[in-house]
CSV table of C-alpha atoms in Angstrom, one decimal:
chain,number,residue,atom,x,y,z
K,17,UNK,CA,130.3,-74.0,166.0
K,18,UNK,CA,131.3,-73.3,169.7
K,19,UNK,CA,132.3,-76.2,171.8
K,20,UNK,CA,129.8,-77.5,174.6
K,21,UNK,CA,130.8,-79.3,177.8
K,22,UNK,CA,130.2,-83.1,178.1
K,23,UNK,CA,127.1,-82.1,180.6
K,24,UNK,CA,125.6,-79.6,178.3
K,25,UNK,CA,125.5,-82.5,175.4
K,26,UNK,CA,124.0,-84.8,178.2
K,27,UNK,CA,121.2,-82.7,178.7
K,28,UNK,CA,120.5,-81.9,174.9
K,29,UNK,CA,120.9,-85.9,174.1
K,30,UNK,CA,118.1,-86.8,177.1
K,31,UNK,CA,115.8,-84.1,175.3
K,32,UNK,CA,116.2,-86.0,172.0
K,33,UNK,CA,115.9,-89.5,173.7
K,34,UNK,CA,112.8,-88.2,175.3
K,35,UNK,CA,111.4,-86.9,172.0
K,36,UNK,CA,111.9,-90.2,170.3
K,37,UNK,CA,110.2,-92.1,173.0
K,38,UNK,CA,107.3,-89.8,172.6
K,39,UNK,CA,107.3,-89.8,168.8
K,40,UNK,CA,107.4,-93.7,169.2
K,41,UNK,CA,104.6,-93.9,171.4
K,42,UNK,CA,102.1,-92.3,168.8
K,43,UNK,CA,103.7,-93.5,165.7
K,44,UNK,CA,105.6,-96.8,166.4
K,45,UNK,CA,109.0,-96.9,164.8
K,46,UNK,CA,110.4,-100.1,163.2
K,47,UNK,CA,113.6,-99.3,164.6
K,48,UNK,CA,114.2,-97.5,167.7
K,49,UNK,CA,117.4,-95.4,167.7
K,50,UNK,CA,119.6,-95.9,170.8
K,51,UNK,CA,120.9,-92.8,172.0
K,52,UNK,CA,124.3,-92.9,174.0
K,53,UNK,CA,124.6,-90.5,176.9
K,54,UNK,CA,127.9,-89.2,178.4
K,55,UNK,CA,128.6,-90.2,182.0
K,56,UNK,CA,126.9,-88.0,184.2
K,57,UNK,CA,129.4,-85.9,186.5
K,58,UNK,CA,128.7,-85.8,190.3
K,59,UNK,CA,127.2,-82.7,191.3
K,60,UNK,CA,129.3,-80.2,193.7
K,61,UNK,CA,126.1,-79.4,195.7
K,62,UNK,CA,126.0,-80.3,199.3
K,63,UNK,CA,124.2,-79.3,202.3
K,64,UNK,CA,124.7,-76.7,204.7
K,65,UNK,CA,125.5,-77.1,208.5
K,66,UNK,CA,123.2,-75.5,211.0
K,67,UNK,CA,125.9,-72.9,211.7
K,68,UNK,CA,126.3,-72.0,207.9
K,69,UNK,CA,122.5,-71.7,207.4
K,70,UNK,CA,122.4,-69.3,210.6
K,71,UNK,CA,125.2,-67.1,208.9
K,72,UNK,CA,123.2,-67.0,205.5
K,73,UNK,CA,120.3,-65.8,207.5
K,74,UNK,CA,122.3,-63.0,209.7
K,75,UNK,CA,123.7,-61.9,206.0
K,76,UNK,CA,119.9,-61.9,204.9
K,77,UNK,CA,119.2,-59.6,207.9
K,78,UNK,CA,121.7,-57.0,206.4
K,79,UNK,CA,125.1,-57.9,207.9
K,80,UNK,CA,128.7,-58.9,206.6
K,81,UNK,CA,130.9,-61.0,207.9
K,82,UNK,CA,134.4,-59.2,208.3
K,83,UNK,CA,137.5,-61.6,209.0
K,84,UNK,CA,139.6,-58.6,209.8
K,85,UNK,CA,137.4,-57.1,212.6
K,86,UNK,CA,138.8,-57.0,216.2
K,87,UNK,CA,136.8,-58.4,218.8
K,88,UNK,CA,137.0,-57.4,222.4
K,89,UNK,CA,138.7,-60.6,223.4
K,90,UNK,CA,141.4,-59.7,221.0
K,91,UNK,CA,140.4,-62.1,218.4
K,92,UNK,CA,139.5,-61.2,214.6
K,93,UNK,CA,136.3,-61.6,212.7
K,94,UNK,CA,132.7,-60.3,213.2
K,95,UNK,CA,129.5,-59.0,212.0
K,96,UNK,CA,129.3,-55.4,210.6
K,97,UNK,CA,126.2,-53.7,209.1
K,98,UNK,CA,126.4,-53.4,205.5
K,99,UNK,CA,126.6,-49.6,204.4
K,100,UNK,CA,123.2,-48.0,203.3
K,101,UNK,CA,121.7,-51.4,204.4
K,102,UNK,CA,117.9,-51.1,205.1
K,103,UNK,CA,116.2,-54.3,207.1
K,104,UNK,CA,113.7,-54.4,204.2
K,105,UNK,CA,116.3,-54.9,201.1
K,106,UNK,CA,116.8,-58.4,201.8
K,107,UNK,CA,113.3,-59.4,203.4
K,108,UNK,CA,112.8,-61.4,200.3
K,109,UNK,CA,115.9,-63.3,200.6
K,110,UNK,CA,115.2,-64.1,204.2
K,111,UNK,CA,112.0,-65.5,203.5
K,112,UNK,CA,113.4,-67.4,200.7
K,113,UNK,CA,116.2,-69.1,202.8
K,114,UNK,CA,113.5,-69.9,205.6
K,115,UNK,CA,110.9,-71.3,203.6
K,116,UNK,CA,113.5,-73.5,201.5
K,117,UNK,CA,115.2,-75.0,204.7
K,118,UNK,CA,112.0,-75.7,206.4
K,119,UNK,CA,110.0,-77.2,203.6
K,120,UNK,CA,112.6,-78.4,201.0
K,121,UNK,CA,110.3,-76.3,198.4
K,122,UNK,CA,112.0,-76.2,195.0
K,123,UNK,CA,113.5,-72.6,194.5
K,124,UNK,CA,111.5,-72.0,191.4
K,125,UNK,CA,108.2,-72.3,193.5
K,126,UNK,CA,108.9,-70.3,196.4
K,127,UNK,CA,108.9,-67.1,194.7
K,128,UNK,CA,105.4,-67.7,193.2
K,129,UNK,CA,104.1,-68.4,196.7
K,130,UNK,CA,100.8,-66.0,197.5
K,131,UNK,CA,98.8,-65.0,200.6
K,132,UNK,CA,95.8,-66.1,199.0
K,133,UNK,CA,94.0,-69.0,197.4
K,134,UNK,CA,94.7,-69.3,193.4
K,135,UNK,CA,94.0,-71.6,190.5
K,136,UNK,CA,97.2,-71.0,188.9
K,137,UNK,CA,99.8,-70.2,191.4
K,138,UNK,CA,101.3,-71.7,194.6
K,139,UNK,CA,99.8,-70.2,197.8
K,140,UNK,CA,99.8,-70.5,201.6
K,141,UNK,CA,96.9,-71.0,203.9
K,142,UNK,CA,97.7,-69.7,207.1
K,143,UNK,CA,94.5,-70.8,208.9
K,144,UNK,CA,95.0,-74.5,207.9
K,145,UNK,CA,98.8,-74.0,208.3
K,146,UNK,CA,99.7,-75.5,204.8
K,147,UNK,CA,101.6,-74.7,201.8
K,148,UNK,CA,100.1,-75.6,198.4
K,149,UNK,CA,103.0,-75.8,195.9
K,150,UNK,CA,100.6,-75.6,192.9
K,151,UNK,CA,97.2,-73.7,192.0
K,152,UNK,CA,94.0,-75.6,192.6
K,153,UNK,CA,93.8,-75.9,188.6
K,154,UNK,CA,97.5,-76.8,187.9
K,155,UNK,CA,98.5,-80.2,187.1
K,156,UNK,CA,101.2,-82.1,188.7
K,157,UNK,CA,104.3,-83.3,186.6
K,158,UNK,CA,105.5,-86.8,187.4
K,159,UNK,CA,109.2,-85.8,187.3
K,160,UNK,CA,108.8,-82.8,189.6
K,161,UNK,CA,105.9,-83.4,192.0
K,162,UNK,CA,104.6,-80.5,194.3
K,163,UNK,CA,102.6,-82.0,196.8
K,164,UNK,CA,100.8,-79.9,199.8
K,165,UNK,CA,103.1,-79.5,202.7
K,166,UNK,CA,102.2,-78.9,206.4
K,167,UNK,CA,104.1,-76.0,207.7
K,168,UNK,CA,106.1,-76.6,210.5
K,169,UNK,CA,105.2,-75.0,213.8
K,170,UNK,CA,108.1,-72.3,213.7
K,171,UNK,CA,107.8,-71.4,210.0
K,172,UNK,CA,103.9,-71.1,210.6
K,173,UNK,CA,104.9,-68.2,213.1
K,174,UNK,CA,107.3,-66.7,210.9
K,175,UNK,CA,104.7,-66.5,208.1
K,176,UNK,CA,102.2,-65.2,210.3
K,177,UNK,CA,104.5,-62.4,211.3
K,178,UNK,CA,105.2,-61.6,207.5
K,179,UNK,CA,101.9,-61.7,206.7
K,180,UNK,CA,101.0,-59.3,209.5
K,181,UNK,CA,104.0,-57.0,208.2
K,182,UNK,CA,102.8,-57.1,204.5
K,183,UNK,CA,99.2,-56.0,205.6
K,184,UNK,CA,100.5,-53.3,207.6
K,185,UNK,CA,102.4,-52.2,204.7
K,186,UNK,CA,99.5,-52.6,202.2
K,187,UNK,CA,97.7,-50.3,204.7
K,188,UNK,CA,100.3,-47.8,204.5
K,189,UNK,CA,100.3,-47.8,200.7
K,190,UNK,CA,96.5,-47.5,200.4
K,191,UNK,CA,96.8,-44.3,202.6
K,192,UNK,CA,99.4,-42.6,200.6
K,193,UNK,CA,97.1,-43.9,197.2
K,194,UNK,CA,94.3,-42.3,198.4
K,195,UNK,CA,96.2,-39.1,199.6
K,196,UNK,CA,97.3,-38.8,195.9
K,197,UNK,CA,93.6,-38.8,194.7
K,198,UNK,CA,93.9,-42.2,193.2
K,199,UNK,CA,91.0,-44.7,193.1
K,200,UNK,CA,90.8,-47.3,195.9
K,201,UNK,CA,90.7,-50.4,193.6
K,202,UNK,CA,94.0,-49.5,191.8
K,203,UNK,CA,95.9,-49.3,195.2
K,204,UNK,CA,98.8,-51.6,195.4
K,205,UNK,CA,98.6,-54.9,197.0
K,206,UNK,CA,101.2,-57.2,198.6
K,207,UNK,CA,99.7,-60.3,197.7
K,208,UNK,CA,103.2,-62.2,197.0
K,209,UNK,CA,105.1,-63.6,199.9
K,210,UNK,CA,108.1,-63.0,198.4
K,211,UNK,CA,108.5,-59.3,197.1
K,212,UNK,CA,110.9,-56.5,196.7
K,213,UNK,CA,109.7,-52.8,197.0
K,214,UNK,CA,106.2,-54.1,196.6
K,215,UNK,CA,106.7,-55.9,193.7
K,216,UNK,CA,106.5,-59.7,193.2
K,217,UNK,CA,109.8,-61.6,192.5
K,218,UNK,CA,109.5,-62.0,188.7
K,219,UNK,CA,112.5,-64.3,188.1
K,220,UNK,CA,115.2,-66.0,189.7
K,221,UNK,CA,117.0,-64.8,192.8
K,222,UNK,CA,120.7,-66.3,192.0
K,223,UNK,CA,122.4,-63.1,191.8
K,224,UNK,CA,121.0,-62.0,195.2
K,225,UNK,CA,121.4,-65.1,196.8
K,226,UNK,CA,125.2,-65.2,195.7
K,227,UNK,CA,125.7,-61.9,197.4
K,228,UNK,CA,124.1,-63.4,200.4
K,229,UNK,CA,126.7,-66.3,200.5
K,230,UNK,CA,129.7,-63.7,200.0
K,231,UNK,CA,128.4,-61.3,203.1
K,232,UNK,CA,127.7,-64.6,205.0
K,233,UNK,CA,131.7,-65.5,204.8
K,234,UNK,CA,131.0,-69.1,203.9
K,235,UNK,CA,133.8,-71.4,203.2
K,236,UNK,CA,134.8,-74.4,201.5
K,237,UNK,CA,132.1,-76.1,199.2
K,238,UNK,CA,129.6,-73.7,200.7
K,239,UNK,CA,131.1,-70.8,198.7
K,240,UNK,CA,129.3,-72.5,195.9
K,241,UNK,CA,126.0,-72.4,197.4
K,242,UNK,CA,123.1,-71.7,195.1
K,243,UNK,CA,119.3,-71.4,195.9
K,244,UNK,CA,118.8,-75.2,195.2
K,245,UNK,CA,121.0,-75.8,198.0
K,246,UNK,CA,118.2,-75.2,200.5
K,247,UNK,CA,116.1,-77.9,199.1
K,248,UNK,CA,119.2,-80.0,199.5
K,249,UNK,CA,119.7,-79.0,202.9
K,250,UNK,CA,116.2,-79.9,204.1
K,251,UNK,CA,116.3,-83.1,202.8
K,252,UNK,CA,119.7,-84.1,204.0
K,253,UNK,CA,118.6,-82.9,207.7
K,254,UNK,CA,115.8,-85.1,207.5
K,255,UNK,CA,117.6,-88.2,206.7
K,256,UNK,CA,120.3,-87.2,209.5
K,257,UNK,CA,117.4,-87.3,212.0
K,258,UNK,CA,116.4,-90.7,210.8
K,259,UNK,CA,113.1,-89.2,209.2
K,260,UNK,CA,111.1,-92.2,207.7
K,261,UNK,CA,112.2,-92.0,204.0
K,262,UNK,CA,108.8,-92.5,202.9
K,263,UNK,CA,107.7,-89.4,204.6
K,264,UNK,CA,110.6,-87.2,204.1
K,265,UNK,CA,110.2,-88.2,200.4
K,266,UNK,CA,106.4,-87.2,200.5
K,267,UNK,CA,107.2,-84.1,202.3
K,268,UNK,CA,109.7,-83.0,199.6
K,269,UNK,CA,107.9,-84.2,197.0
K,270,UNK,CA,110.3,-86.5,195.3
K,271,UNK,CA,110.4,-90.4,195.2
K,272,UNK,CA,112.1,-92.5,197.8
K,273,UNK,CA,114.5,-93.7,195.3
K,274,UNK,CA,115.6,-90.1,194.6
K,275,UNK,CA,115.9,-89.4,198.2
K,276,UNK,CA,118.0,-92.4,199.2
K,277,UNK,CA,120.3,-92.0,196.0
K,278,UNK,CA,121.1,-88.4,196.1
K,279,UNK,CA,120.3,-87.5,199.8
K,280,UNK,CA,120.9,-90.5,201.7
K,281,UNK,CA,124.4,-90.1,202.9
K,282,UNK,CA,125.0,-88.7,206.3
K,283,UNK,CA,127.5,-86.5,207.8
């Protein structure tokens, strides 16, 4: 059998311990096994600075940082447009970064966001200025809560602009659809906040995000940035601004204990 790391064994043993606990609740055991877990390693995850976040957004606009580019002042380093880059190719990444930084929503939830109310999926209510991180009929999980969050003013303005863009694009698609002799009810609709070529983002965006980090020219630990860093950054920025821990935890959807333990360090 192939060898596994201590952290892989940790996750599997945690699952085993949880399974034993659930079984014990329904069928009490005379002797409850003790599962010994290896020590959990410290996460390399860090928070982006505002300058690093700005660079990430610049890359999401279709630019690449070239450290060798000669500037007018004689220095080196500057932004260049990616070859063959269209402004729409990384639209979904721009939206992902901004929603993650402003709201701290988990990276698995952001691609699910819809423009319309849903019983089974997260959605945005632009009239009320709210993000519903779970559908109306979805039940919350104790360990990964998804509370409703009020949209910050700047993000609300961004999202209203995005919605208007999508509505214009949807109208153009409908016109082309009808010109092709198709029925109106089968025309494509842009109901997902995050979409690529008109199609909802089906899975993770780790690969696209990795190329974003590379084009942004980030250095140090930020080179290892993943989509989850947006949530980590949002929580860290809240703590740096001396936000009340109870309010910050409720905003991000976690316990105050988790917030203080993981995000309580200040720069």
